[in-house]
mmCIF file of C-alpha atoms in Angstrom:
data_model
loop_
_atom_site.group_PDB
_atom_site.id
_atom_site.type_symbol
_atom_site.label_atom_id
_atom_site.label_comp_id
_atom_site.label_asym_id
_atom_site.label_seq_id
_atom_site.Cartn_x
_atom_site.Cartn_y
_atom_site.Cartn_z
ATOM 1 C CA MET W 317 1.634 89.136 207.445
ATOM 2 C CA GLY W 318 3.717 87.659 210.224
ATOM 3 C CA ALA W 319 1.972 84.320 210.003
ATOM 4 C CA VAL W 320 3.026 83.949 206.372
ATOM 5 C CA ALA W 321 6.597 85.058 207.054
ATOM 6 C CA ASP W 322 6.896 82.506 209.878
ATOM 7 C CA CYS W 323 6.199 79.709 207.409
ATOM 8 C CA ASN W 324 9.367 78.615 205.639
ATOM 9 C CA LEU W 325 7.857 79.067 202.204
ATOM 10 C CA LEU W 326 11.188 78.933 200.421
ATOM 11 C CA SER W 327 11.799 75.407 201.672
ATOM 12 C CA LEU W 328 8.760 74.149 199.784
ATOM 13 C CA LEU W 329 9.046 72.718 196.312
ATOM 14 C CA PRO W 330 7.547 74.890 193.542
ATOM 15 C CA SER W 331 5.306 71.996 192.566
ATOM 16 C CA LEU W 332 3.808 71.993 196.067
ATOM 17 C CA LEU W 333 3.363 75.762 196.226
ATOM 18 C CA GLY W 334 0.883 75.605 193.373
ATOM 19 C CA HIS W 335 -1.499 73.457 195.403
ATOM 20 C CA LEU W 336 -1.409 75.116 198.825
ATOM 21 C CA TRP W 337 -3.699 78.137 198.616
ATOM 22 C CA PRO W 338 -7.166 77.899 197.094
ATOM 23 C CA PRO W 339 -8.180 79.400 194.820
ATOM 24 C CA GLU W 340 -4.581 79.364 193.582
ATOM 25 C CA ARG W 341 -3.647 82.461 195.489
ATOM 26 C CA VAL W 342 -0.668 83.281 197.685
ATOM 27 C CA VAL W 343 -0.783 85.877 200.456
ATOM 28 C CA ALA W 344 2.624 87.278 201.325
ATOM 29 C CA GLY W 345 4.552 90.427 202.109
ATOM 30 C CA LEU W 346 6.747 92.320 199.680
ATOM 31 C CA ARG W 347 9.964 90.530 200.643
ATOM 32 C CA VAL W 348 8.463 87.074 200.313
ATOM 33 C CA CYS W 349 6.775 87.979 197.033
ATOM 34 C CA LYS W 350 10.077 89.153 195.601
ATOM 35 C CA GLN W 351 11.728 85.866 196.526
ATOM 36 C CA LEU W 352 8.924 83.678 195.234
ATOM 37 C CA ARG W 353 7.626 85.556 192.229
ATOM 38 C CA ARG W 354 9.340 83.460 189.536
ATOM 39 C CA ASP W 355 8.053 80.150 190.865
ATOM 40 C CA LEU W 356 4.601 81.547 191.629
ATOM 41 C CA MET W 357 4.045 82.831 188.119
ATOM 42 C CA VAL W 358 4.402 79.309 186.863
ATOM 43 C CA HIS W 359 1.837 77.871 189.276
ATOM 44 C CA CYS W 360 -0.611 80.654 190.181
ATOM 45 C CA SER W 361 -3.113 82.717 188.230
ATOM 46 C CA SER W 362 -3.303 85.458 190.865
ATOM 47 C CA ILE W 363 -1.347 86.950 193.726
ATOM 48 C CA VAL W 364 -2.281 89.006 196.757
ATOM 49 C CA LEU W 365 0.440 91.518 197.562
ATOM 50 C CA VAL W 366 0.236 93.118 200.990
ATOM 51 C CA GLN W 367 2.552 96.094 201.233
ATOM 52 C CA LYS W 368 2.931 97.771 204.612
ATOM 53 C CA ALA W 369 5.871 99.995 203.780
ATOM 54 C CA ASP W 370 5.403 103.761 203.544
ATOM 55 C CA THR W 371 6.465 103.830 199.902
ATOM 56 C CA ILE W 372 6.921 101.490 196.969
ATOM 57 C CA PRO W 373 10.277 101.661 195.171
ATOM 58 C CA GLU W 374 9.920 103.089 191.678
ATOM 59 C CA GLU W 375 11.974 100.204 190.266
ATOM 60 C CA SER W 376 10.252 97.499 192.319
ATOM 61 C CA CYS W 377 10.606 94.154 190.549
ATOM 62 C CA VAL W 378 7.306 93.118 192.116
ATOM 63 C CA LEU W 379 5.502 96.034 190.491
ATOM 64 C CA GLU W 380 7.117 95.093 187.206
ATOM 65 C CA ASP W 381 5.719 91.580 187.668
ATOM 66 C CA PHE W 382 2.189 93.024 187.869
ATOM 67 C CA LYS W 383 2.264 93.492 184.132
ATOM 68 C CA ARG W 384 2.820 89.790 183.570
ATOM 69 C CA PHE W 385 0.244 88.198 185.888
ATOM 70 C CA PRO W 386 -2.915 87.059 184.081
ATOM 71 C CA GLN W 387 -4.986 88.431 186.986
ATOM 72 C CA HIS W 388 -4.253 89.477 190.537
ATOM 73 C CA LEU W 389 -5.443 91.384 193.545
ATOM 74 C CA VAL W 390 -3.336 94.129 195.022
ATOM 75 C CA LEU W 391 -3.969 95.065 198.648
ATOM 76 C CA MET W 392 -1.976 98.110 199.661
ATOM 77 C CA LEU W 393 -2.071 99.261 203.289
ATOM 78 C CA SER W 394 -1.226 102.702 204.730
ATOM 79 C CA LEU W 395 0.701 104.052 201.756
ATOM 80 C CA LYS W 396 1.945 107.619 201.802
ATOM 81 C CA ARG W 397 1.547 109.890 198.783
ATOM 82 C CA SER W 398 4.718 108.725 197.012
ATOM 83 C CA GLY W 399 3.673 105.104 197.402
ATOM 84 C CA ARG W 400 0.193 105.812 196.030
ATOM 85 C CA THR W 401 1.652 107.664 193.049
ATOM 86 C CA THR W 402 3.944 104.763 192.194
ATOM 87 C CA LEU W 403 1.133 102.240 192.576
ATOM 88 C CA LEU W 404 -1.362 104.127 190.430
ATOM 89 C CA GLY W 405 1.257 104.697 187.771
ATOM 90 C CA THR W 406 1.979 100.987 187.594
ATOM 91 C CA LEU W 407 -1.645 99.871 187.513
ATOM 92 C CA GLY W 408 -2.112 101.448 184.118
ATOM 93 C CA ALA W 409 -0.101 98.591 182.611
ATOM 94 C CA CYS W 410 -2.218 95.844 184.218
ATOM 95 C CA LYS W 411 -4.573 95.268 181.313
ATOM 96 C CA SER W 412 -5.866 91.922 182.555
ATOM 97 C CA LEU W 413 -6.558 92.978 186.157
ATOM 98 C CA GLY W 414 -9.404 90.916 187.588
ATOM 99 C CA ARG W 415 -9.558 92.056 191.212
ATOM 100 C CA LEU W 416 -8.294 95.251 192.819
ATOM 101 C CA ASP W 417 -8.389 96.120 196.529
ATOM 102 C CA LEU W 418 -7.040 99.533 197.511
ATOM 103 C CA CYS W 419 -8.954 100.003 200.760
ATOM 104 C CA TRP W 420 -7.729 102.315 203.497
ATOM 105 C CA ASN W 421 -5.188 104.208 201.401
ATOM 106 C CA VAL W 422 -6.677 107.727 201.484
ATOM 107 C CA ILE W 423 -6.275 108.110 197.752
ATOM 108 C CA GLY W 424 -8.803 110.956 197.839
ATOM 109 C CA ALA W 425 -10.626 112.451 194.891
ATOM 110 C CA GLU W 426 -7.369 112.972 193.008
ATOM 111 C CA GLY W 427 -6.365 109.331 193.275
ATOM 112 C CA ALA W 428 -9.868 108.208 192.359
ATOM 113 C CA GLY W 429 -9.696 110.365 189.270
ATOM 114 C CA ARG W 430 -6.358 108.961 188.227
ATOM 115 C CA LEU W 431 -7.553 105.420 188.779
ATOM 116 C CA ALA W 432 -10.700 106.142 186.791
ATOM 117 C CA GLY W 433 -8.496 106.999 183.829
ATOM 118 C CA TRP W 434 -7.382 103.382 183.638
ATOM 119 C CA LEU W 435 -10.498 101.515 184.734
ATOM 120 C CA ARG W 436 -11.906 101.393 181.225
ATOM 121 C CA ASN W 437 -8.810 99.437 180.187
ATOM 122 C CA PHE W 438 -9.438 96.715 182.780
ATOM 123 C CA LYS W 439 -11.823 94.625 180.696
ATOM 124 C CA ALA W 440 -11.667 91.678 183.113
ATOM 125 C CA LEU W 441 -12.089 93.683 186.332
ATOM 126 C CA ALA W 442 -14.756 91.939 188.412
ATOM 127 C CA HIS W 443 -13.955 93.086 191.977
ATOM 128 C CA LEU W 444 -13.151 96.665 193.014
ATOM 129 C CA ASP W 445 -12.700 97.715 196.659
ATOM 130 C CA LEU W 446 -11.949 101.392 197.291
ATOM 131 C CA SER W 447 -13.391 101.568 200.791
ATOM 132 C CA GLN W 448 -12.095 104.042 203.392
ATOM 133 C CA ASN W 449 -10.313 106.283 200.916
ATOM 134 C CA GLU W 450 -11.946 109.693 201.478
ATOM 135 C CA ILE W 451 -12.793 110.075 197.812
ATOM 136 C CA GLY W 452 -15.865 112.192 198.567
ATOM 137 C CA ALA W 453 -18.521 113.197 196.066
ATOM 138 C CA GLU W 454 -15.894 114.452 193.618
ATOM 139 C CA GLY W 455 -14.088 111.115 193.567
ATOM 140 C CA ALA W 456 -17.377 109.262 193.201
ATOM 141 C CA GLU W 457 -18.212 111.432 190.196
ATOM 142 C CA ARG W 458 -14.879 110.672 188.541
ATOM 143 C CA LEU W 459 -15.330 106.952 189.053
ATOM 144 C CA ALA W 460 -18.926 107.066 187.875
ATOM 145 C CA GLY W 461 -17.751 108.393 184.550
ATOM 146 C CA VAL W 462 -16.125 105.062 183.698
ATOM 147 C CA LEU W 463 -17.902 102.418 185.797
ATOM 148 C CA GLY W 464 -20.473 101.861 183.092
ATOM 149 C CA GLU W 465 -17.657 100.686 180.806
ATOM 150 C CA CYS W 466 -16.519 98.020 183.316
ATOM 151 C CA LYS W 467 -18.784 95.325 181.899
ATOM 152 C CA ALA W 468 -17.350 92.526 184.056
ATOM 153 C CA LEU W 469 -17.662 94.428 187.368
ATOM 154 C CA ALA W 470 -19.574 92.257 189.849
ATOM 155 C CA HIS W 471 -18.345 93.543 193.234
ATOM 156 C CA LEU W 472 -18.097 97.249 194.122
ATOM 157 C CA ASN W 473 -17.178 98.506 197.603
ATOM 158 C CA LEU W 474 -17.087 102.269 198.137
ATOM 159 C CA SER W 475 -17.936 102.214 201.838
ATOM 160 C CA GLN W 476 -16.697 104.890 204.265
ATOM 161 C CA ASN W 477 -15.813 107.431 201.600
ATOM 162 C CA GLU W 478 -17.979 110.420 202.599
ATOM 163 C CA ILE W 479 -19.636 110.561 199.194
ATOM 164 C CA GLY W 480 -22.899 111.937 200.607
ATOM 165 C CA ALA W 481 -26.133 112.335 198.669
ATOM 166 C CA GLU W 482 -24.337 114.013 195.791
ATOM 167 C CA GLY W 483 -21.981 111.069 195.317
ATOM 168 C CA ALA W 484 -24.844 108.598 195.592
ATOM 169 C CA GLY W 485 -26.632 110.529 192.881
ATOM 170 C CA VAL W 486 -23.813 110.357 190.327
ATOM 171 C CA LEU W 487 -23.345 106.646 191.007
ATOM 172 C CA ALA W 488 -27.060 106.062 190.553
ATOM 173 C CA GLU W 489 -26.804 107.452 187.026
ATOM 174 C CA VAL W 490 -24.473 104.646 185.924
ATOM 175 C CA LEU W 491 -25.460 101.641 188.059
ATOM 176 C CA GLY W 492 -27.959 100.521 185.450
ATOM 177 C CA ASP W 493 -25.088 100.130 182.970
ATOM 178 C CA CYS W 494 -23.255 97.731 185.302
ATOM 179 C CA LYS W 495 -25.188 94.660 184.213
ATOM 180 C CA ALA W 496 -22.961 92.196 186.071
ATOM 181 C CA LEU W 497 -23.049 94.047 189.414
ATOM 182 C CA ALA W 498 -23.986 91.575 192.154
ATOM 183 C CA HIS W 499 -22.448 93.149 195.288
ATOM 184 C CA LEU W 500 -22.770 96.840 196.204
ATOM 185 C CA ASP W 501 -21.446 98.250 199.500
ATOM 186 C CA LEU W 502 -22.011 101.954 200.194
ATOM 187 C CA CYS W 503 -22.190 101.866 203.994
ATOM 188 C CA TRP W 504 -21.010 104.791 206.168
ATOM 189 C CA ASN W 505 -21.297 107.404 203.443
ATOM 190 C CA GLY W 506 -23.877 109.799 204.867
ATOM 191 C CA ILE W 507 -26.115 109.553 201.823
ATOM 192 C CA GLY W 508 -29.279 110.279 203.821
ATOM 193 C CA ALA W 509 -32.830 109.953 202.544
ATOM 194 C CA GLN W 510 -32.040 111.953 199.423
ATOM 195 C CA GLY W 511 -29.165 109.690 198.402
ATOM 196 C CA ALA W 512 -31.208 106.579 199.158
ATOM 197 C CA GLY W 513 -33.962 107.917 196.936
ATOM 198 C CA MET W 514 -31.619 108.495 194.011
ATOM 199 C CA LEU W 515 -30.098 105.037 194.391
ATOM 200 C CA ALA W 516 -33.564 103.525 194.553
ATOM 201 C CA GLY W 517 -34.270 104.920 191.116
ATOM 202 C CA ALA W 518 -31.409 102.852 189.702
ATOM 203 C CA LEU W 519 -31.549 99.635 191.713
ATOM 204 C CA GLY W 520 -34.445 98.276 189.725
ATOM 205 C CA GLU W 521 -32.134 98.117 186.702
ATOM 206 C CA CYS W 522 -29.510 96.091 188.602
ATOM 207 C CA LYS W 523 -30.967 92.701 187.772
ATOM 208 C CA ALA W 524 -27.949 90.763 189.068
ATOM 209 C CA LEU W 525 -27.759 92.573 192.424
ATOM 210 C CA ALA W 526 -27.636 90.003 195.235
ATOM 211 C CA HIS W 527 -25.902 91.920 198.064
ATOM 212 C CA LEU W 528 -26.794 95.488 199.103
ATOM 213 C CA ASP W 529 -25.236 97.236 202.110
ATOM 214 C CA LEU W 530 -26.485 100.744 202.878
ATOM 215 C CA SER W 531 -25.921 100.562 206.632
ATOM 216 C CA CYS W 532 -24.992 103.602 208.724
ATOM 217 C CA ASN W 533 -26.239 106.170 206.219
ATOM 218 C CA GLY W 534 -28.982 107.981 208.129
ATOM 219 C CA ILE W 535 -31.612 107.254 205.494
ATOM 220 C CA GLY W 536 -34.479 107.390 208.010
ATOM 221 C CA ALA W 537 -38.053 106.333 207.352
ATOM 222 C CA GLU W 538 -38.224 108.352 204.140
ATOM 223 C CA GLY W 539 -35.166 106.662 202.643
ATOM 224 C CA ALA W 540 -36.410 103.254 203.725
ATOM 225 C CA GLY W 541 -39.679 103.978 201.979
ATOM 226 C CA ARG W 542 -37.948 104.982 198.757
ATOM 227 C CA LEU W 543 -35.937 101.761 198.793
ATOM 228 C CA ALA W 544 -39.019 99.710 199.577
ATOM 229 C CA GLY W 545 -40.546 100.923 196.351
ATOM 230 C CA VAL W 546 -37.957 99.077 194.244
ATOM 231 C CA LEU W 547 -36.714 96.144 196.334
ATOM 232 C CA ALA W 548 -39.289 93.792 194.827
ATOM 233 C CA GLU W 549 -37.741 94.476 191.413
ATOM 234 C CA CYS W 550 -34.370 93.184 192.652
ATOM 235 C CA LYS W 551 -35.219 89.531 192.055
ATOM 236 C CA ALA W 552 -31.728 88.287 192.902
ATOM 237 C CA LEU W 553 -31.391 90.204 196.188
ATOM 238 C CA ALA W 554 -30.286 87.768 198.893
ATOM 239 C CA HIS W 555 -28.478 90.055 201.381
ATOM 240 C CA LEU W 556 -29.871 93.371 202.648
ATOM 241 C CA ASP W 557 -28.143 95.428 205.357
ATOM 242 C CA LEU W 558 -29.870 98.615 206.539
ATOM 243 C CA CYS W 559 -28.636 98.699 210.133
ATOM 244 C CA TRP W 560 -27.973 101.991 211.977
ATOM 245 C CA ASN W 561 -30.230 104.065 209.749
ATOM 246 C CA GLY W 562 -32.840 105.388 212.169
ATOM 247 C CA ILE W 563 -35.747 104.095 210.111
ATOM 248 C CA GLY W 564 -38.059 103.818 213.136
ATOM 249 C CA ALA W 565 -41.458 102.145 213.176
ATOM 250 C CA GLU W 566 -42.586 103.923 210.012
ATOM 251 C CA GLY W 567 -39.555 102.762 208.063
ATOM 252 C CA ALA W 568 -40.072 99.204 209.315
ATOM 253 C CA ARG W 569 -43.691 99.394 208.190
ATOM 254 C CA ARG W 570 -42.758 100.515 204.702
ATOM 255 C CA LEU W 571 -40.080 97.852 204.319
ATOM 256 C CA ALA W 572 -42.396 95.162 205.659
ATOM 257 C CA GLY W 573 -44.802 95.944 202.853
ATOM 258 C CA VAL W 574 -42.320 94.658 200.277
ATOM 259 C CA LEU W 575 -40.106 92.102 202.026
ATOM 260 C CA GLY W 576 -42.575 89.310 201.366
ATOM 261 C CA ARG W 577 -41.997 89.777 197.641
ATOM 262 C CA CYS W 578 -38.210 89.473 197.975
ATOM 263 C CA LYS W 579 -38.231 85.729 197.396
ATOM 264 C CA ALA W 580 -34.437 85.319 197.313
ATOM 265 C CA LEU W 581 -33.799 87.256 200.528
ATOM 266 C CA ALA W 582 -31.729 85.121 202.901
ATOM 267 C CA HIS W 583 -29.921 87.708 205.084
ATOM 268 C CA LEU W 584 -31.673 90.713 206.664
ATOM 269 C CA ASP W 585 -29.983 93.157 209.047
ATOM 270 C CA LEU W 586 -32.207 95.882 210.509
ATOM 271 C CA SER W 587 -30.363 96.250 213.799
ATOM 272 C CA CYS W 588 -30.022 99.573 215.623
ATOM 273 C CA ASN W 589 -33.046 101.256 214.041
ATOM 274 C CA LYS W 590 -35.225 101.887 217.109
ATOM 275 C CA PHE W 591 -38.437 100.688 215.511
ATOM 276 C CA GLY W 592 -39.798 99.347 218.825
ATOM 277 C CA ALA W 593 -42.655 96.910 219.353
ATOM 278 C CA GLU W 594 -44.681 98.475 216.548
ATOM 279 C CA GLY W 595 -41.954 97.897 213.983
ATOM 280 C CA ALA W 596 -41.372 94.380 215.276
ATOM 281 C CA GLY W 597 -45.056 93.675 214.762
ATOM 282 C CA ARG W 598 -44.931 94.955 211.173
ATOM 283 C CA LEU W 599 -41.992 92.690 210.401
ATOM 284 C CA ALA W 600 -43.616 89.729 212.125
ATOM 285 C CA ASP W 601 -46.554 90.031 209.746
ATOM 286 C CA VAL W 602 -44.363 89.260 206.719
ATOM 287 C CA LEU W 603 -41.454 87.141 207.953
ATOM 288 C CA GLY W 604 -43.361 83.959 207.220
ATOM 289 C CA GLU W 605 -43.546 84.949 203.554
ATOM 290 C CA CYS W 606 -39.734 85.152 203.300
ATOM 291 C CA LYS W 607 -39.175 81.442 202.737
ATOM 292 C CA ALA W 608 -35.433 81.762 202.040
ATOM 293 C CA LEU W 609 -34.706 83.905 205.096
ATOM 294 C CA ALA W 610 -31.907 82.275 207.099
ATOM 295 C CA HIS W 611 -30.272 85.194 208.966
ATOM 296 C CA VAL W 612 -32.201 87.918 210.795
ATOM 297 C CA ASP W 613 -30.626 90.631 212.975
ATOM 298 C CA VAL W 614 -33.075 92.968 214.713
ATOM 299 C CA SER W 615 -30.893 93.655 217.755
ATOM 300 C CA LYS W 616 -30.876 97.035 219.536
ATOM 301 C CA ASN W 617 -34.386 98.026 218.492
ATOM 302 C CA GLU W 618 -36.116 98.423 221.878
ATOM 303 C CA ILE W 619 -38.893 95.987 220.999
ATOM 304 C CA GLY W 620 -39.617 95.008 224.628
ATOM 305 C CA ASP W 621 -41.750 92.065 225.759
ATOM 306 C CA VAL W 622 -44.575 93.027 223.406
ATOM 307 C CA GLY W 623 -42.308 93.106 220.350
ATOM 308 C CA ALA W 624 -40.608 89.846 221.334
ATOM 309 C CA GLY W 625 -44.027 88.247 221.617
ATOM 310 C CA LYS W 626 -45.057 89.473 218.166
ATOM 311 C CA LEU W 627 -41.890 88.129 216.568
ATOM 312 C CA ALA W 628 -42.326 84.839 218.401
ATOM 313 C CA GLY W 629 -45.688 84.419 216.734
ATOM 314 C CA ALA W 630 -44.020 84.442 213.305
ATOM 315 C CA LEU W 631 -40.908 82.372 213.942
ATOM 316 C CA GLY W 632 -42.647 79.051 213.480
ATOM 317 C CA GLU W 633 -43.278 79.965 209.834
ATOM 318 C CA CYS W 634 -39.619 80.790 209.140
ATOM 319 C CA GLU W 635 -38.574 77.314 208.052
ATOM 320 C CA ALA W 636 -35.081 78.299 206.863
ATOM 321 C CA LEU W 637 -34.194 80.533 209.821
ATOM 322 C CA ALA W 638 -30.764 79.539 211.157
ATOM 323 C CA HIS W 639 -29.487 82.730 212.847
ATOM 324 C CA LEU W 640 -31.589 85.115 214.949
ATOM 325 C CA ASP W 641 -30.166 88.089 216.884
ATOM 326 C CA LEU W 642 -32.539 89.709 219.391
ATOM 327 C CA SER W 643 -29.871 91.110 221.701
ATOM 328 C CA ALA W 644 -30.229 94.438 223.564
ATOM 329 C CA ASN W 645 -33.965 94.771 222.940
ATOM 330 C CA LYS W 646 -35.225 95.564 226.437
ATOM 331 C CA PHE W 647 -37.384 92.476 226.914
ATOM 332 C CA GLY W 648 -37.460 90.338 230.044
ATOM 333 C CA ALA W 649 -38.479 86.879 231.230
ATOM 334 C CA GLU W 650 -41.947 87.332 229.724
ATOM 335 C CA GLY W 651 -40.562 87.911 226.238
ATOM 336 C CA ALA W 652 -38.099 85.065 226.665
ATOM 337 C CA GLY W 653 -40.974 82.790 227.631
ATOM 338 C CA ARG W 654 -42.920 83.706 224.491
ATOM 339 C CA LEU W 655 -39.850 82.890 222.402
ATOM 340 C CA ALA W 656 -39.265 79.610 224.223
ATOM 341 C CA GLY W 657 -42.794 78.571 223.395
ATOM 342 C CA VAL W 658 -42.110 78.542 219.643
ATOM 343 C CA LEU W 659 -38.423 77.667 219.326
ATOM 344 C CA GLY W 660 -39.270 73.987 219.080
ATOM 345 C CA GLU W 661 -40.862 74.735 215.702
ATOM 346 C CA CYS W 662 -37.668 76.362 214.364
ATOM 347 C CA LYS W 663 -35.983 73.196 213.165
ATOM 348 C CA ALA W 664 -33.167 74.968 211.295
ATOM 349 C CA LEU W 665 -32.254 77.408 214.076
ATOM 350 C CA ALA W 666 -28.549 77.107 214.905
ATOM 351 C CA HIS W 667 -27.834 80.430 216.642
ATOM 352 C CA LEU W 668 -30.002 82.536 218.958
ATOM 353 C CA ASN W 669 -28.673 85.667 220.655
ATOM 354 C CA VAL W 670 -30.742 87.151 223.493
ATOM 355 C CA SER W 671 -27.886 88.919 225.285
ATOM 356 C CA TRP W 672 -28.370 92.121 227.308
ATOM 357 C CA ASN W 673 -32.111 91.726 227.708
ATOM 358 C CA LYS W 674 -32.578 91.395 231.472
ATOM 359 C CA ILE W 675 -34.256 88.040 231.009
ATOM 360 C CA GLY W 676 -32.549 86.751 234.143
ATOM 361 C CA ALA W 677 -31.854 83.168 235.080
ATOM 362 C CA GLU W 678 -35.523 82.283 234.674
ATOM 363 C CA GLY W 679 -35.782 83.460 231.071
ATOM 364 C CA ALA W 680 -32.408 82.024 230.130
ATOM 365 C CA GLY W 681 -33.362 78.716 231.695
ATOM 366 C CA ARG W 682 -36.606 78.444 229.732
ATOM 367 C CA LEU W 683 -34.788 79.124 226.481
ATOM 368 C CA ALA W 684 -31.967 76.706 227.297
ATOM 369 C CA GLU W 685 -34.472 73.987 228.102
ATOM 370 C CA VAL W 686 -35.924 74.260 224.609
ATOM 371 C CA VAL W 687 -32.683 74.468 222.647
ATOM 372 C CA MET W 688 -31.314 71.425 224.486
ATOM 373 C CA LYS W 689 -33.844 69.375 222.549
ATOM 374 C CA GLY W 690 -32.289 70.352 219.241
ATOM 375 C CA GLN W 691 -28.971 71.736 218.063
ATOM 376 C CA CYS W 692 -28.566 75.427 218.708
ATOM 377 C CA GLN W 693 -26.131 77.920 220.167
ATOM 378 C CA LEU W 694 -27.822 80.088 222.785
ATOM 379 C CA VAL W 695 -25.971 83.319 223.571
ATOM 380 C CA CYS W 696 -26.975 85.021 226.819
ATOM 381 C CA GLU W 697 -24.213 87.514 227.592
ATOM 382 C CA GLY W 698 -25.199 89.982 230.270
ATOM 383 C CA VAL W 699 -27.507 87.355 231.759
ATOM 384 C CA ARG W 700 -25.041 84.583 232.319
ATOM 385 C CA GLU W 701 -22.202 83.062 230.326
ATOM 386 C CA SER W 702 -22.946 81.968 226.753
ATOM 387 C CA THR W 703 -24.389 78.494 226.598
ATOM 388 C CA ASN W 704 -23.613 76.063 223.784
ATOM 389 C CA VAL W 705 -26.050 73.214 223.550
ATOM 390 C CA ALA W 706 -25.823 70.400 221.048
ATOM 391 C CA GLY W 707 -28.365 67.621 220.964
#
């Protein structure tokens, strides 16, 4: 928080402080918060407290102030056990908590259980981030017991918590009760195909779900297939991240069969799945049906010249496509040429990444020649320096 401390906040008039940070939020360290808290409570509806110390004093005046803020986010970093105990004990008094971020605190299953004891009291809680806390399946189970009572919960991040298939299963049992849930992040949890299958059984009930991140979970083709069976029911789904899951060509095929029915889908990340030219072809068959699709990442999939050519054949139908990442896909000048032949039809394209593809100066030149006619950023790292072209 050095950047905040360097600003002479105390020299500013209280009336000005209330207008500086949209949406009426101040980011500061513990010392600055202590100095400013009286003025801020008059002007701000929320506060972000970043605490880097090893512990929090039991009699901290800032913690006492938590009880009086209408709503606030607390971001605690690298707290030792005594600090976590103090924090969790104080949170019980924050009845109007609207947003809580406790990422990277290693609260474990015990801390998750203690927090769960108070979650049902947070009637206004809309955003909960407990990522990177090693809560495991046991912690997930304790949280699941009360999540259904958090009626305002719209954003839930439990990424990198080692919950596994068992944890995914207990969460799946209550997700349908979270009617407001719009953002769900469970990446890096090792849920596998089994966990993906159990989640799939619940996702159809999450009518508000717009953002789903299940990346880096090893779900494979089987898990991708289970998800594909319900994605069309998620009418609000706009962001889908399944990167690093080893879905292969079969998984790409099964997903392709449903993507065309995901009418709200705007962001699709299937990078690092090794689905090759066959998978690229399956996706190419349906991309034109995804009219809202603006961001596509299929990097690191070994699609080669054949796969690049198949995707090229579909790009002209992707009217909203603004960002396309084809980096590290083992295609050469031939694939680049096929892409160059259709880029002129991609009127909305603002960013194209073809880095690390051995396209050489010839392939890069053909692509650059096309993007110069419009307005697009062409990234060619590993071929030559990135080229920014604005027309």
